[in-house]
Tab-separated table of C-alpha atoms and ligand atoms in Angstrom:
chain	number	residue	atom	x	y	z
A	1	MET	CA	-12.494	44.738	-0.654
A	2	PRO	CA	-11.601	46.283	2.747
A	3	VAL	CA	-13.550	45.201	5.750
A	4	GLU	CA	-15.685	48.064	7.055
A	5	SER	CA	-17.122	46.455	10.124
A	6	ILE	CA	-17.045	43.383	12.225
A	7	LYS	CA	-19.549	41.523	14.251
A	8	ILE	CA	-18.363	39.190	17.007
A	9	LYS	CA	-20.178	36.919	19.393
A	10	ALA	CA	-18.937	37.690	22.939
A	11	TYR	CA	-19.495	34.345	24.771
A	12	ALA	CA	-20.245	34.047	28.453
A	13	LYS	CA	-18.291	31.635	30.667
A	14	ILE	CA	-19.112	29.391	33.544
A	15	ASN	CA	-16.663	28.032	36.106
A	16	LEU	CA	-16.868	24.193	36.278
A	17	ILE	CA	-14.372	24.427	39.120
A	18	LEU	CA	-13.400	27.481	41.035
A	19	ASP	CA	-10.859	27.192	43.808
A	20	VAL	CA	-9.206	30.069	45.820
A	21	LEU	CA	-5.799	29.067	47.116
A	22	LYS	CA	-4.626	32.104	49.040
A	23	LYS	CA	-4.626	35.861	49.279
A	24	ARG	CA	-1.488	37.406	47.636
A	25	PRO	CA	0.584	40.259	48.947
A	26	ASP	CA	-0.639	42.411	45.906
A	27	GLY	CA	-4.257	42.014	47.212
A	28	TYR	CA	-5.426	39.660	44.524
A	29	HIS	CA	-6.422	36.058	45.322
A	30	GLU	CA	-4.533	33.143	43.846
A	31	VAL	CA	-7.077	30.968	41.990
A	32	ALA	CA	-7.312	27.692	40.156
A	33	MET	CA	-10.321	27.460	37.827
A	34	ILE	CA	-11.675	25.392	35.100
A	35	MET	CA	-13.490	27.753	32.807
A	36	GLN	CA	-15.844	26.887	30.002
A	37	ALA	CA	-17.303	29.077	27.313
A	38	ILE	CA	-21.037	28.645	26.723
A	39	SER	CA	-23.358	29.597	23.886
A	40	LEU	CA	-25.048	32.536	25.723
A	41	HIS	CA	-23.518	35.677	24.150
A	42	ASP	CA	-23.574	39.389	23.513
A	43	VAL	CA	-23.104	40.577	19.960
A	44	ILE	CA	-20.460	43.303	19.573
A	45	ALA	CA	-20.424	45.281	16.337
A	46	ILE	CA	-17.460	47.367	15.684
A	47	LYS	CA	-16.736	49.926	12.934
A	48	PRO	CA	-14.173	52.615	12.427
A	49	GLY	CA	-14.973	56.065	13.882
A	50	LYS	CA	-13.494	59.174	15.330
A	51	GLY	CA	-12.756	58.679	19.116
A	52	ILE	CA	-14.601	55.957	20.962
A	53	THR	CA	-18.322	55.692	21.150
A	54	VAL	CA	-20.243	52.844	22.869
A	55	ARG	CA	-23.951	52.043	22.558
A	56	ALA	CA	-25.821	49.256	24.336
A	57	ASN	CA	-29.388	48.085	24.584
A	58	ASP	CA	-29.249	47.583	28.336
A	59	PRO	CA	-29.465	50.503	30.729
A	60	LEU	CA	-27.279	48.657	33.291
A	61	VAL	CA	-24.311	48.859	30.972
A	62	PRO	CA	-22.097	51.926	31.372
A	63	LEU	CA	-21.233	53.639	28.073
A	64	ASP	CA	-18.027	55.446	29.216
A	65	GLU	CA	-14.612	54.432	30.254
A	66	ARG	CA	-16.079	52.202	32.969
A	67	ASN	CA	-17.160	49.872	30.211
A	68	LEU	CA	-14.557	47.122	29.544
A	69	ALA	CA	-15.283	47.373	25.817
A	70	TYR	CA	-14.510	51.073	25.867
A	71	LYS	CA	-11.391	50.456	27.903
A	72	ALA	CA	-10.259	47.771	25.540
A	73	ALA	CA	-10.674	50.074	22.576
A	74	GLU	CA	-8.715	52.778	24.460
A	75	MET	CA	-5.891	50.292	25.144
A	76	VAL	CA	-5.710	49.142	21.453
A	77	ILE	CA	-5.722	52.766	20.128
A	78	GLN	CA	-2.908	53.761	22.508
A	79	ARG	CA	-0.773	50.829	21.205
A	80	TYR	CA	-1.750	51.375	17.501
A	81	PRO	CA	-2.109	55.186	17.068
A	82	GLN	CA	-2.830	54.659	13.375
A	83	VAL	CA	-6.384	53.759	14.509
A	84	ASP	CA	-8.459	56.989	14.838
A	85	GLY	CA	-11.384	55.493	16.720
A	86	VAL	CA	-14.270	53.031	16.874
A	87	GLU	CA	-18.074	52.882	17.178
A	88	ILE	CA	-19.007	49.921	19.346
A	89	ASN	CA	-22.497	48.601	19.613
A	90	ILE	CA	-23.272	46.085	22.386
A	91	GLU	CA	-26.293	43.880	22.007
A	92	LYS	CA	-26.476	42.677	25.606
A	93	ASN	CA	-27.854	39.179	26.257
A	94	ILE	CA	-25.590	38.176	29.155
A	95	PRO	CA	-27.028	39.399	32.413
A	96	VAL	CA	-24.958	42.063	34.140
A	97	GLU	CA	-23.223	41.316	37.531
A	98	ALA	CA	-24.166	37.736	37.081
A	99	GLY	CA	-20.850	35.825	37.454
A	100	LEU	CA	-20.839	35.064	33.719
A	101	ALA	CA	-17.982	37.382	32.769
A	102	GLY	CA	-20.351	39.693	30.835
A	103	GLY	CA	-18.038	42.719	30.879
A	104	SER	CA	-14.809	40.769	30.358
A	105	THR	CA	-16.042	39.023	27.273
A	106	ASP	CA	-17.177	42.277	25.758
A	107	GLY	CA	-13.643	43.675	26.345
A	108	ALA	CA	-12.081	40.574	24.927
A	109	ALA	CA	-14.363	40.775	21.839
A	110	VAL	CA	-13.198	44.399	21.241
A	111	ILE	CA	-9.479	43.335	21.310
A	112	VAL	CA	-10.081	40.520	18.885
A	113	GLY	CA	-12.492	42.477	16.715
A	114	MET	CA	-10.213	45.584	16.395
A	115	ASP	CA	-7.229	43.383	15.571
A	116	ARG	CA	-9.263	41.929	12.547
A	117	LEU	CA	-10.982	45.081	11.613
A	118	PHE	CA	-7.784	47.205	11.379
A	119	LYS	CA	-5.499	44.349	10.368
A	120	LEU	CA	-3.212	44.920	13.382
A	121	ASN	CA	-1.814	41.384	13.176
A	122	MET	CA	-1.467	40.918	16.827
A	123	ASP	CA	-0.548	37.366	17.803
A	124	LEU	CA	-2.431	35.443	20.508
A	125	GLU	CA	0.259	36.246	23.043
A	126	GLU	CA	-0.094	40.016	22.493
A	127	MET	CA	-3.862	39.819	22.799
A	128	LEU	CA	-3.631	37.820	25.956
A	129	GLU	CA	-1.260	40.360	27.486
A	130	LEU	CA	-3.483	43.296	26.598
A	131	GLY	CA	-6.471	41.237	28.002
A	132	ALA	CA	-4.692	40.614	31.361
A	133	LEU	CA	-4.259	44.425	31.739
A	134	LEU	CA	-8.019	44.801	31.218
A	135	GLY	CA	-9.080	42.183	33.747
A	136	SER	CA	-8.501	38.652	35.171
A	137	ASP	CA	-11.171	36.883	33.141
A	138	VAL	CA	-10.361	38.558	29.812
A	139	PRO	CA	-7.527	36.304	28.633
A	140	PHE	CA	-9.822	33.239	28.888
A	141	CYS	CA	-12.564	35.113	27.035
A	142	ILE	CA	-10.081	35.680	24.194
A	143	SER	CA	-8.675	32.190	23.993
A	144	GLY	CA	-11.627	30.008	25.020
A	145	VAL	CA	-13.007	27.312	25.122
A	146	THR	CA	-12.228	24.940	27.986
A	147	ALA	CA	-9.198	26.144	30.074
A	148	LEU	CA	-7.397	25.862	33.278
A	149	ALA	CA	-6.921	29.479	34.715
A	150	LYS	CA	-4.312	30.179	37.348
A	151	GLY	CA	-2.682	33.158	38.999
A	152	ARG	CA	-5.434	35.752	39.486
A	153	GLY	CA	-7.154	33.891	36.585
A	154	GLU	CA	-5.107	35.534	33.814
A	155	ILE	CA	-2.697	32.586	33.286
A	156	ILE	CA	-4.397	30.202	30.754
A	157	GLU	CA	-3.519	26.678	30.183
A	158	LYS	CA	-5.411	24.465	27.696
A	159	ALA	CA	-7.618	21.812	29.390
A	160	PRO	CA	-9.130	18.680	27.781
A	161	LEU	CA	-12.106	19.919	25.872
A	162	CYS	CA	-15.503	19.656	27.657
A	163	PRO	CA	-17.992	17.423	25.745
A	164	ARG	CA	-21.282	18.996	24.752
A	165	LEU	CA	-23.354	19.577	27.903
A	166	TRP	CA	-26.580	21.547	28.307
A	167	VAL	CA	-26.579	24.288	30.817
A	168	VAL	CA	-29.709	25.692	32.598
A	169	LEU	CA	-28.916	29.004	34.223
A	170	VAL	CA	-31.051	30.873	36.727
A	171	LYS	CA	-30.151	34.591	37.440
A	172	PRO	CA	-31.675	36.047	40.564
A	173	PRO	CA	-33.172	39.584	40.215
A	174	PHE	CA	-30.088	41.299	41.684
A	175	GLY	CA	-26.389	41.591	40.937
A	176	VAL	CA	-23.327	40.736	43.034
A	177	LYS	CA	-20.031	42.701	43.034
A	178	THR	CA	-17.071	40.338	42.549
A	179	ALA	CA	-14.775	42.489	44.731
A	180	GLN	CA	-17.103	42.254	47.649
A	181	VAL	CA	-17.406	38.470	47.448
A	182	TYR	CA	-13.585	37.983	47.430
A	183	LYS	CA	-13.304	40.459	50.385
A	184	ASN	CA	-15.845	38.487	52.386
A	185	LEU	CA	-14.152	35.131	51.713
A	186	ASN	CA	-12.608	33.665	54.823
A	187	LEU	CA	-9.958	31.211	53.801
A	188	ASP	CA	-9.304	30.294	57.452
A	189	GLU	CA	-12.751	28.661	57.749
A	190	ALA	CA	-13.100	24.913	57.002
A	191	ILE	CA	-13.357	25.112	53.186
A	192	LYS	CA	-13.674	21.953	51.068
A	193	HIS	CA	-11.362	22.597	48.247
A	194	PRO	CA	-12.324	20.954	44.904
A	195	GLN	CA	-10.305	18.136	43.356
A	196	ILE	CA	-9.248	19.928	40.303
A	197	ASP	CA	-6.978	17.150	38.951
A	198	LYS	CA	-9.767	14.599	39.177
A	199	TYR	CA	-12.015	17.018	37.237
A	200	LEU	CA	-9.330	17.400	34.477
A	201	GLU	CA	-9.139	13.626	34.314
A	202	ALA	CA	-12.805	13.353	33.873
A	203	LEU	CA	-12.584	15.960	31.038
A	204	ALA	CA	-9.851	13.918	29.388
A	205	LYS	CA	-11.911	10.708	29.673
A	206	GLY	CA	-15.234	12.419	28.683
A	207	ASP	CA	-16.777	11.052	31.902
A	208	VAL	CA	-19.956	12.946	31.623
A	209	SER	CA	-21.607	11.801	34.863
A	210	TYR	CA	-18.579	12.828	36.876
A	211	LEU	CA	-18.539	16.195	35.023
A	212	VAL	CA	-22.134	16.888	35.827
A	213	ASN	CA	-21.907	15.839	39.438
A	214	ASN	CA	-18.559	17.293	40.614
A	215	ILE	CA	-18.779	20.984	39.731
A	216	GLU	CA	-17.426	23.038	42.726
A	217	ASN	CA	-16.974	26.698	43.588
A	218	VAL	CA	-15.439	27.851	46.884
A	219	LEU	CA	-16.799	31.395	46.395
A	220	GLU	CA	-20.265	29.937	47.366
A	221	TYR	CA	-18.826	30.127	51.021
A	222	SER	CA	-18.716	33.880	50.771
A	223	THR	CA	-21.661	34.780	48.525
A	224	PHE	CA	-24.100	32.542	50.443
A	225	LYS	CA	-23.324	34.490	53.615
A	226	LEU	CA	-23.935	37.753	51.815
A	227	TYR	CA	-26.979	36.493	49.891
A	228	PRO	CA	-28.616	33.524	51.537
A	229	GLU	CA	-31.119	33.542	48.705
A	230	VAL	CA	-28.401	32.273	46.371
A	231	ARG	CA	-27.985	29.192	48.592
A	232	ASP	CA	-31.801	28.756	48.584
A	233	LEU	CA	-31.837	28.898	44.758
A	234	LYS	CA	-29.094	26.238	44.572
A	235	GLU	CA	-30.933	23.966	46.925
A	236	SER	CA	-34.169	24.528	45.112
A	237	LEU	CA	-32.655	23.437	41.736
A	238	VAL	CA	-31.536	20.170	43.307
A	239	ALA	CA	-34.943	19.718	45.038
A	240	LYS	CA	-36.523	20.151	41.638
A	241	GLY	CA	-34.470	17.419	39.999
A	242	ALA	CA	-30.979	18.770	39.005
A	243	GLN	CA	-28.302	16.231	39.967
A	244	LYS	CA	-26.012	19.085	41.075
A	245	ALA	CA	-26.308	22.906	40.895
A	246	LEU	CA	-23.532	25.464	41.312
A	247	MET	CA	-23.096	29.182	41.476
A	248	SER	CA	-21.057	30.545	38.563
A	249	GLY	CA	-18.079	32.862	39.424
A	250	SER	CA	-18.930	35.210	42.286
A	251	GLY	CA	-22.632	34.642	41.576
A	252	PRO	CA	-25.472	35.218	41.892
A	253	THR	CA	-26.174	33.036	38.711
A	254	VAL	CA	-26.753	29.328	39.623
A	255	PHE	CA	-26.474	26.668	36.935
A	256	ALA	CA	-27.000	22.931	36.456
A	257	LEU	CA	-25.537	20.647	33.764
A	258	PHE	CA	-27.409	18.121	31.667
A	259	LYS	CA	-26.245	15.349	29.432
A	260	CYS	CA	-28.944	15.941	26.807
A	261	LEU	CA	-31.128	18.775	25.429
A	262	ASP	CA	-34.461	17.275	26.238
A	263	GLU	CA	-33.661	16.876	29.799
A	264	ALA	CA	-32.313	20.414	30.109
A	265	ARG	CA	-35.299	21.923	28.197
A	266	SER	CA	-37.909	20.204	30.366
A	267	PHE	CA	-35.950	21.304	33.509
A	268	ALA	CA	-35.860	24.891	32.268
A	269	ASP	CA	-39.570	24.899	31.345
A	270	LYS	CA	-40.452	23.440	34.839
A	271	LEU	CA	-38.511	26.337	36.535
A	272	LYS	CA	-40.259	28.860	34.379
A	273	LYS	CA	-43.671	27.455	35.147
A	274	GLU	CA	-42.894	27.491	38.854
A	275	GLY	CA	-42.168	31.254	38.729
A	276	GLU	CA	-38.345	31.625	38.151
A	277	ASN	CA	-38.351	34.681	35.878
A	278	LYS	CA	-34.777	34.521	34.433
A	279	VAL	CA	-34.043	31.077	33.229
A	280	LEU	CA	-31.621	30.611	30.350
A	281	LEU	CA	-30.732	27.530	28.350
A	282	ALA	CA	-27.317	27.298	26.824
A	283	TYR	CA	-24.701	24.664	25.794
A	284	THR	CA	-20.968	24.240	26.220
A	285	LEU	CA	-19.063	25.350	23.132
A	286	ASN	CA	-16.507	23.411	21.117
A	287	GLU	CA	-13.344	24.845	19.601
A	288	GLN	CA	-14.806	25.220	16.142
A	289	GLU	CA	-17.813	27.194	17.325
A	290	PHE	CA	-15.612	29.465	19.410
A	291	LYS	CA	-13.294	30.191	16.456
A	292	GLU	CA	-16.220	31.079	14.265
A	293	ARG	CA	-17.279	33.955	16.501
A	294	VAL	CA	-16.039	36.734	14.236
A	295	LYS	CA	-18.022	37.739	11.196
A	296	HIS	CA	-16.825	40.325	8.564
A	297	TYR	CA	-19.205	42.712	6.818
A	298	GLY	CA	-17.516	44.120	3.759
B	1	ATP	P1	-17.223	38.224	36.441
B	1	ATP	O1	-17.936	36.956	36.187
B	1	ATP	O2	-16.063	38.494	35.468
B	1	ATP	O3	-16.868	38.574	37.860
B	1	ATP	P2	-19.793	39.578	36.141
B	1	ATP	O4	-20.512	38.727	35.109
B	1	ATP	O5	-20.080	39.229	37.527
B	1	ATP	O6	-18.206	39.471	35.943
B	1	ATP	P3	-20.210	41.975	34.706
B	1	ATP	O7	-21.466	41.659	34.003
B	1	ATP	O8	-18.980	41.915	33.920
B	1	ATP	O9	-20.065	41.040	36.041
B	1	ATP	O10	-20.425	43.399	35.427
B	1	ATP	C1	-19.464	43.732	36.413
B	1	ATP	C2	-19.466	45.256	36.357
B	1	ATP	O11	-18.844	45.700	35.113
B	1	ATP	C3	-20.815	46.024	36.271
B	1	ATP	O12	-20.991	46.754	37.373
B	1	ATP	C4	-20.869	46.864	34.983
B	1	ATP	O13	-21.207	48.208	35.369
B	1	ATP	C5	-19.443	46.838	34.572
B	1	ATP	N1	-19.230	46.636	33.090
B	1	ATP	C6	-18.278	47.194	32.379
B	1	ATP	N2	-18.300	46.840	31.075
B	1	ATP	C7	-19.356	46.165	30.987
B	1	ATP	C8	-20.033	45.572	29.892
B	1	ATP	N3	-19.503	45.610	28.593
B	1	ATP	N4	-21.071	44.763	30.039
B	1	ATP	C9	-21.598	44.658	31.258
B	1	ATP	N5	-21.151	45.244	32.374
B	1	ATP	C10	-20.005	46.028	32.266
């Protein structure tokens, strides 16, 4: 029986390590990042249609060609003209402009979902290539689950898989524009660059204490200047008992890692009781969970 629609979980990411190496002549920044997919996700439903329609349950999400899910559909249709169109429904759970790749993961989900729905038989390489045209974080969102990302973020190498860690995320009540954060980053100031090789070694060894305590993100140097309240939030998470807290991507979401669920849950409950209004609990995904993100509906 032909598949008539597809539902796909579009997972958010956190950066366990985010380093910026230099500004390139093409205007992008050269980065080195360890990215990790987490259980927080949007649900993208895709079915055949005429033209492209996008619906979403969050007024902050644009429904036209500014939406990366829309753009992804446009790119796939351009390459595969046998596809007439699609209806895309986005159930948004990932906060917008949060540093969690919310838009990129929706775009990635549409590429993967349309490939399955219309049996386009794209290989991973083709999907990654399309993804890179859509945005720097999109290839990671296609391939998952723990990866080293280089170039402007679009060059993906496998990294040793992250063991199960629990993630408490706090999203401040405002968004941050990624482009502004990169523009405001001053690489000439004394920046402490993360030791990415050591972190990769710790992943390989499954050294959970090291993984929890050595997350680093140089974009904090920029975002904290623009939004000092993000620094305050990071410091408050440590004051309240997190071993280490870190901004994800360009922010403003700040997260802390925990070895076990009970610890993470009681920390999240404490933050909620003390008035943080957007506290989310998630976990790092494994390969199997990531692979099972696509569901067919006949
Ligand atoms: P990143 O971590 O990749 O920098 P982000 O999580 O900070 O991304 P997004 O949630 O992707 O930021 O939102 C960035 C912008 O993208 C918003 O201004 C929003 O209007 C736009 N956008 C486009 N498509 C989507 C989408 N499907 N969901 C949410 N925002 C989207």
